[in-house]
């Protein structure tokens, strides 16, 4: 069926993989990528599909209601897949206001534009909001987050995402907007901005710079390859039930220190260094304020109801990721030579 779908944040890490998948797999859809191109947005991520006839890029701010309303009128979207966000926890600690503006206000502006466009006629319409496992707070040694775990966000980032999730459910409850939400664990893979742990370490190992480990490195994250997240988003967009929430995770928990040691081993091998050489770069630094101890996701609802499962093991995914960064050093250098350099200096100077 012909459809026009808005994907927000499509120039970012996860969004670019989602845009590529939809543009390539659904030639009958027109995909409009709306992205403000903040520091995290990079059109280089989409160079291979930018000339496809079913792809359109619009540079705009999701929190700018007038512009967003005009775009909804212009394209009469059938569906929205909303990924645009401020996404880095450390930045939310130094600048919470921009997280409220984009993540909360921006989500509300999009919801309202969809409500005004669809005017109660919701046949074949869908508003899909992409969220995070961080809304559930922090786990102790035991247990997993399920779709019914109470919200308990603990950072300005997760508080803003939790708030946006509440607005999405409120629009479903109040105006019957046909929504679906997914909450995913930590993603890794090609095109991730190097402020996040894995690409930051790959870049620093390559350049023999120290590897900053917050606190004791014992915090645990559940890592999922970005391509498998994009596949889950495709499945949920097309097969998920209106009003439902789906958790997405890799069933793949790592302490930060064990993960960084694994990266060091792979990189020593790839760069022809002696085994153990890169591990010497590990440096324990001041912990992140309010650092959540452990995230782990129970994805059984998504697996049992929609038949999703990850396509690669972590061992395969992390090797693919390291190889992608080594093969795409220009992509990385374009980022680290720009504004990112001063961000890195200010973020890590006292650590
Ligand atoms: P990212 O930071 O790489 O990309 C965010 C994109 O949004 C960028 O292209 C940026 O330019 C755009 N953007 C930011 N503010 C905007 C605005 N006001 N208007 C329009 N565009 C704007 O983020 P990501 O890691 O790809 O995350 C994408 C989504 O997935 C986010 O909603 C995030 O909360 C969620 N998520 C991320 C992870 C993860 O591990 N990265 C895990 C679970 C959920
Ligand atoms: O330099 C570092 N040193 C370090 O020890 C950085 C950048 C991170 N860390 C730690 C903090 C976390 O325990 O590594 C872990 C992973 O950190 P990030 O890559 O910043 O991710 P996290 O804070 O877990 O959040 C990510 O997953 C959930 C994404 O950034 C969010 O957008 C997503 O919602």
XYZ file of C-alpha atoms and ligand atoms in Angstrom:
429
model
C 0.000 0.000 0.000
C 1.301 3.496 -0.844
C 2.077 5.508 2.280
C 3.944 8.643 3.282
C 5.850 8.103 6.502
C 7.610 10.711 8.600
C 10.774 9.513 10.327
C 12.183 12.055 12.774
C 15.868 12.029 13.757
C 16.759 10.084 10.625
C 20.207 11.675 10.321
C 21.241 10.307 13.727
C 22.636 6.932 14.686
C 19.566 4.672 14.975
C 17.370 6.861 12.764
C 19.719 6.530 9.792
C 19.496 2.725 9.945
C 15.695 2.932 10.174
C 15.470 5.366 7.234
C 17.724 3.156 5.101
C 15.679 0.040 5.915
C 12.345 1.694 5.090
C 13.600 3.403 1.908
C 15.134 0.150 0.612
C 12.545 -2.388 1.769
C 9.389 -0.366 0.981
C 9.763 1.344 -2.414
C 5.984 1.942 -2.332
C 6.417 4.240 0.695
C 7.615 7.825 0.545
C 9.947 8.384 3.490
C 10.327 11.951 4.774
C 13.295 12.321 7.118
C 12.843 15.347 9.394
C 16.021 16.243 11.272
C 17.423 19.473 12.701
C 21.015 18.323 12.053
C 22.204 19.092 15.559
C 25.742 18.050 16.488
C 24.448 14.435 16.414
C 22.796 14.601 12.990
C 24.945 13.714 10.002
C 23.678 13.385 6.437
C 26.826 11.415 5.574
C 25.065 8.517 7.342
C 22.568 8.394 4.457
C 24.775 9.092 1.429
C 24.017 5.698 -0.108
C 20.249 6.290 -0.261
C 19.950 10.084 -0.539
C 19.121 9.974 -4.265
C 16.434 7.295 -4.025
C 13.127 8.518 -5.527
C 11.147 7.605 -2.377
C 13.382 9.603 0.019
C 12.954 13.260 1.036
C 14.944 15.218 3.615
C 13.498 18.163 5.579
C 15.719 20.143 7.944
C 13.471 21.317 10.792
C 13.109 21.489 14.560
C 10.462 19.144 16.018
C 9.792 21.702 18.769
C 8.843 24.390 16.205
C 5.064 23.868 16.029
C 4.436 26.180 13.078
C 6.981 24.437 10.838
C 5.933 20.961 11.963
C 2.242 21.745 11.316
C 3.117 23.040 7.844
C 5.040 19.823 7.056
C 2.118 17.667 8.221
C -0.161 19.675 5.895
C 2.311 19.476 3.001
C 2.860 15.704 3.131
C -0.333 14.411 4.864
C 1.663 11.700 6.634
C 0.043 8.290 7.160
C 2.505 7.357 9.859
C 5.174 8.775 12.130
C 8.236 6.977 13.490
C 9.657 9.357 16.056
C 13.332 9.030 16.946
C 14.551 12.653 17.107
C 15.885 13.385 20.570
C 18.730 14.672 22.608
C 20.194 11.273 23.471
C 23.356 11.571 25.573
C 23.020 11.175 29.345
C 26.193 13.175 30.141
C 24.950 16.150 28.112
C 21.612 15.981 29.976
C 23.494 16.469 33.229
C 25.094 19.707 32.033
C 22.165 21.018 29.943
C 18.788 19.526 31.001
C 16.761 22.334 29.361
C 17.573 21.286 25.803
C 16.359 17.762 26.682
C 13.012 19.107 27.891
C 12.661 21.239 24.769
C 13.405 18.525 22.204
C 12.325 15.351 23.965
C 9.203 16.589 25.759
C 8.039 19.686 23.864
C 9.119 18.271 20.495
C 7.201 15.026 21.061
C 4.095 16.941 22.103
C 4.301 19.142 18.987
C 4.443 16.030 16.755
C 1.556 14.348 18.606
C -0.549 17.461 18.232
C 0.242 17.832 14.542
C -0.772 14.172 13.968
C -3.997 14.664 15.924
C -4.848 17.797 13.908
C -4.056 16.140 10.586
C -5.889 12.877 11.190
C -8.927 14.548 12.810
C -10.277 11.348 14.377
C -9.955 9.326 11.138
C -7.304 6.870 12.213
C -7.689 4.122 9.629
C -4.224 2.907 8.560
C -2.622 5.627 10.689
C 0.068 5.084 13.313
C 2.263 7.212 15.621
C 5.262 5.146 16.735
C 7.391 6.586 19.527
C 10.917 5.231 20.055
C 11.945 5.230 23.692
C 14.538 3.763 26.006
C 14.871 1.241 28.820
C 16.283 4.062 30.988
C 12.715 5.208 31.800
C 12.440 2.199 34.143
C 15.318 3.424 36.322
C 18.127 1.219 37.583
C 18.125 -2.502 38.482
C 20.037 -4.213 41.278
C 21.862 -7.477 40.616
C 18.653 -9.371 39.826
C 15.595 -8.936 37.601
C 14.709 -7.582 34.171
C 12.636 -4.620 32.939
C 9.279 -5.728 31.517
C 6.596 -3.594 29.840
C 4.824 -3.282 33.205
C 7.834 -2.197 35.278
C 6.882 1.142 36.921
C 8.635 4.210 35.536
C 11.463 5.494 37.751
C 13.719 7.700 35.591
C 16.824 8.953 37.324
C 18.715 11.229 34.919
C 17.489 14.381 33.166
C 17.699 12.392 29.902
C 15.573 9.495 31.147
C 13.146 11.888 32.881
C 12.613 13.680 29.561
C 12.088 10.388 27.699
C 9.695 9.137 30.415
C 7.755 12.386 30.135
C 7.537 12.018 26.355
C 6.256 8.433 26.760
C 3.551 9.733 29.134
C 2.478 12.351 26.567
C 2.227 9.680 23.867
C -0.003 7.495 26.078
C -2.019 10.564 27.124
C -2.748 11.376 23.451
C -3.933 7.777 22.956
C -6.137 7.913 26.048
C -7.543 11.396 25.463
C -7.796 11.652 21.675
C -7.643 7.929 20.673
C -4.450 8.590 18.722
C -3.254 5.191 17.378
C 0.113 4.899 19.072
C 2.716 2.282 19.759
C 5.856 2.643 21.921
C 9.036 0.618 22.184
C 11.672 0.854 24.887
C 15.076 -0.396 23.812
C 18.347 -1.151 25.577
C 21.785 0.263 24.633
C 22.451 0.159 20.903
C 25.854 -0.191 19.232
C 27.009 -0.421 15.635
C 28.031 1.688 12.620
C 27.413 5.472 12.656
C 27.144 5.916 16.431
C 28.391 9.330 17.534
C 31.723 8.944 19.368
C 30.490 10.496 22.622
C 28.946 7.081 23.443
C 31.052 4.410 25.161
C 31.796 1.965 22.317
C 32.736 4.386 19.491
C 34.541 6.625 21.988
C 36.725 3.678 23.012
C 37.284 2.534 19.413
C 38.462 6.042 18.503
C 40.660 6.370 21.588
C 42.232 2.923 21.177
C 43.038 3.739 17.541
C 44.734 6.965 18.648
C 46.324 5.481 21.801
C 44.353 7.884 24.021
C 43.176 6.933 27.514
C 39.900 5.010 27.893
C 37.843 6.829 30.558
C 35.909 4.314 32.695
C 33.407 5.968 35.023
C 33.626 4.814 38.660
C 34.708 1.190 38.986
C 33.437 0.105 35.579
C 30.944 -2.245 37.247
C 27.796 -0.666 35.768
C 25.953 -3.060 33.499
C 24.273 -2.396 30.158
C 22.334 -4.740 27.839
C 23.744 -4.180 24.324
C 21.854 -4.627 21.055
C 23.205 -4.335 17.506
C 21.553 -1.323 15.830
C 20.500 -3.336 12.749
C 18.484 -5.619 15.038
C 16.814 -2.574 16.619
C 15.905 -1.287 13.143
C 14.417 -4.716 12.296
C 12.354 -4.619 15.510
C 11.123 -1.109 14.634
C 10.024 -2.316 11.188
C 8.153 -5.248 12.763
C 6.488 -3.161 15.470
C 5.502 -0.420 13.012
C 3.766 -2.960 10.773
C 2.569 -5.652 13.189
C 2.449 -4.114 16.689
C -0.929 -3.651 18.342
C -2.270 -0.107 18.771
C -1.688 1.249 22.264
C 0.889 -1.407 23.154
C 4.426 -1.116 24.450
C 7.228 -3.484 23.398
C 10.561 -3.857 25.155
C 13.563 -4.545 22.899
C 16.855 -5.876 24.275
C 19.832 -7.990 23.420
C 19.714 -10.374 26.406
C 23.365 -9.440 26.468
C 24.615 -7.886 29.702
C 28.136 -6.597 30.085
C 29.899 -4.629 32.801
C 31.520 -1.601 31.213
C 34.992 -2.789 32.147
C 34.494 -6.262 30.624
C 33.123 -4.672 27.460
C 36.049 -2.271 27.113
C 38.536 -5.113 27.699
C 36.840 -7.074 24.895
C 37.125 -4.073 22.571
C 40.802 -3.748 23.481
C 41.456 -7.397 22.540
C 39.698 -7.102 19.175
C 41.454 -3.824 18.395
C 44.917 -5.205 19.350
C 44.286 -8.014 16.884
C 43.007 -5.726 14.099
C 45.762 -3.137 14.541
C 48.550 -5.714 14.808
C 49.360 -4.669 18.357
C 50.610 -6.982 21.087
C 47.792 -8.549 23.110
C 47.248 -6.458 26.256
C 48.693 -3.248 24.788
C 45.396 -1.333 24.492
C 44.180 -2.422 27.939
C 46.934 -0.267 29.368
C 44.964 2.757 28.150
C 42.131 2.012 30.630
C 41.820 4.883 33.122
C 39.294 5.009 35.952
C 37.760 8.501 36.165
C 35.166 10.300 38.324
C 31.814 8.554 38.121
C 28.853 9.971 36.186
C 26.493 11.809 38.599
C 23.569 9.526 39.534
C 25.019 6.729 37.366
C 22.395 3.968 36.904
C 23.858 0.624 37.976
C 22.197 -1.896 35.705
C 19.757 -2.075 32.784
C 18.465 -5.393 31.440
C 15.468 -5.972 29.225
C 12.976 -8.808 28.998
C 12.042 -8.888 25.261
C 9.815 -11.972 25.492
C 6.641 -10.081 24.520
C 8.224 -8.911 21.246
C 9.741 -12.341 20.591
C 6.592 -14.345 21.384
C 3.954 -12.030 19.895
C 5.772 -10.664 16.843
C 8.490 -13.273 16.295
C 11.472 -10.918 16.596
C 14.930 -12.173 17.472
C 18.394 -10.636 17.158
C 20.247 -11.659 13.981
C 23.802 -11.471 15.331
C 25.507 -12.476 18.561
C 27.332 -9.753 20.468
C 30.663 -11.306 19.490
C 29.725 -10.974 15.793
C 28.166 -7.523 16.193
C 31.100 -6.001 18.015
C 33.562 -7.288 15.388
C 31.376 -5.865 12.609
C 31.305 -2.563 14.502
C 35.069 -2.346 15.039
C 35.635 -3.181 11.360
C 33.137 -0.529 10.259
C 34.906 2.191 12.275
C 38.327 1.107 11.031
C 37.070 1.061 7.423
C 35.298 4.430 7.814
C 37.974 6.438 9.522
C 37.055 9.506 7.405
C 33.530 9.485 8.869
C 35.018 9.461 12.377
C 37.668 12.073 11.613
C 35.044 14.464 10.174
C 33.357 14.360 13.570
C 36.304 14.357 15.941
C 38.028 17.220 14.152
C 34.998 19.538 14.537
C 33.096 20.870 17.571
C 33.358 17.461 19.153
C 36.996 18.181 20.067
C 36.021 20.995 22.439
C 33.142 18.932 23.876
C 35.613 16.142 24.634
C 38.059 18.516 26.318
C 35.389 20.114 28.507
C 33.726 16.799 29.408
C 36.845 14.882 30.320
C 39.249 17.567 31.598
C 38.412 16.999 35.293
C 37.978 13.243 35.085
P 21.312 10.457 18.093
O 21.683 11.473 19.113
O 22.389 9.711 17.366
O 20.387 11.122 16.964
C 19.371 12.018 17.284
C 18.943 12.722 16.002
O 17.884 13.636 16.332
C 20.053 13.561 15.359
O 20.090 13.315 13.959
C 19.655 15.002 15.646
O 20.069 15.919 14.653
C 18.137 14.890 15.710
N 17.538 15.955 16.527
C 17.918 16.345 17.763
N 17.135 17.378 18.183
C 16.235 17.614 17.186
C 15.178 18.539 17.021
N 14.891 19.433 17.972
N 14.454 18.498 15.885
C 14.739 17.592 14.904
N 15.751 16.713 15.001
C 16.495 16.713 16.130
O 20.324 9.447 18.841
P 20.176 7.874 18.715
O 21.140 7.217 19.618
O 20.119 7.501 17.296
O 18.724 7.697 19.375
C 17.553 7.817 18.575
C 16.335 7.600 19.452
O 16.398 6.300 20.053
C 16.217 8.597 20.613
O 14.859 8.897 20.770
C 16.754 7.815 21.809
O 16.160 8.275 22.997
C 16.308 6.409 21.470
N 17.134 5.331 22.024
C 18.487 5.330 21.844
C 19.249 4.250 22.334
C 20.729 4.186 22.135
O 21.371 3.286 22.688
N 21.353 5.067 21.364
C 18.608 3.214 23.022
C 17.224 3.265 23.196
C 16.493 4.318 22.683
O 33.413 7.832 28.681
C 32.565 7.044 29.146
N 32.904 6.198 30.155
C 32.030 5.322 30.735
O 32.388 4.561 31.652
C 31.208 6.996 28.649
C 30.767 7.909 27.537
C 30.341 6.108 29.233
N 30.728 5.300 30.252
C 29.744 4.364 30.854
C 28.426 4.978 31.247
C 27.436 3.847 31.031
O 27.396 3.004 32.175
O 29.421 3.406 29.836
C 28.029 3.058 29.878
C 27.405 3.393 28.524
O 27.401 4.814 28.412
P 26.751 5.567 27.152
O 27.351 5.008 25.909
O 26.843 7.026 27.417
O 25.244 5.050 27.203
P 24.110 5.122 28.363
O 24.365 6.210 29.298
O 23.997 3.716 28.913
O 22.806 5.468 27.459
C 22.625 4.861 26.161
O 21.686 3.819 26.190
C 20.323 4.145 26.354
C 22.188 5.916 25.130
O 23.105 6.992 25.129
C 20.794 6.398 25.377
O 20.381 7.297 24.346
C 19.867 5.215 25.373
O 18.552 5.607 25.674
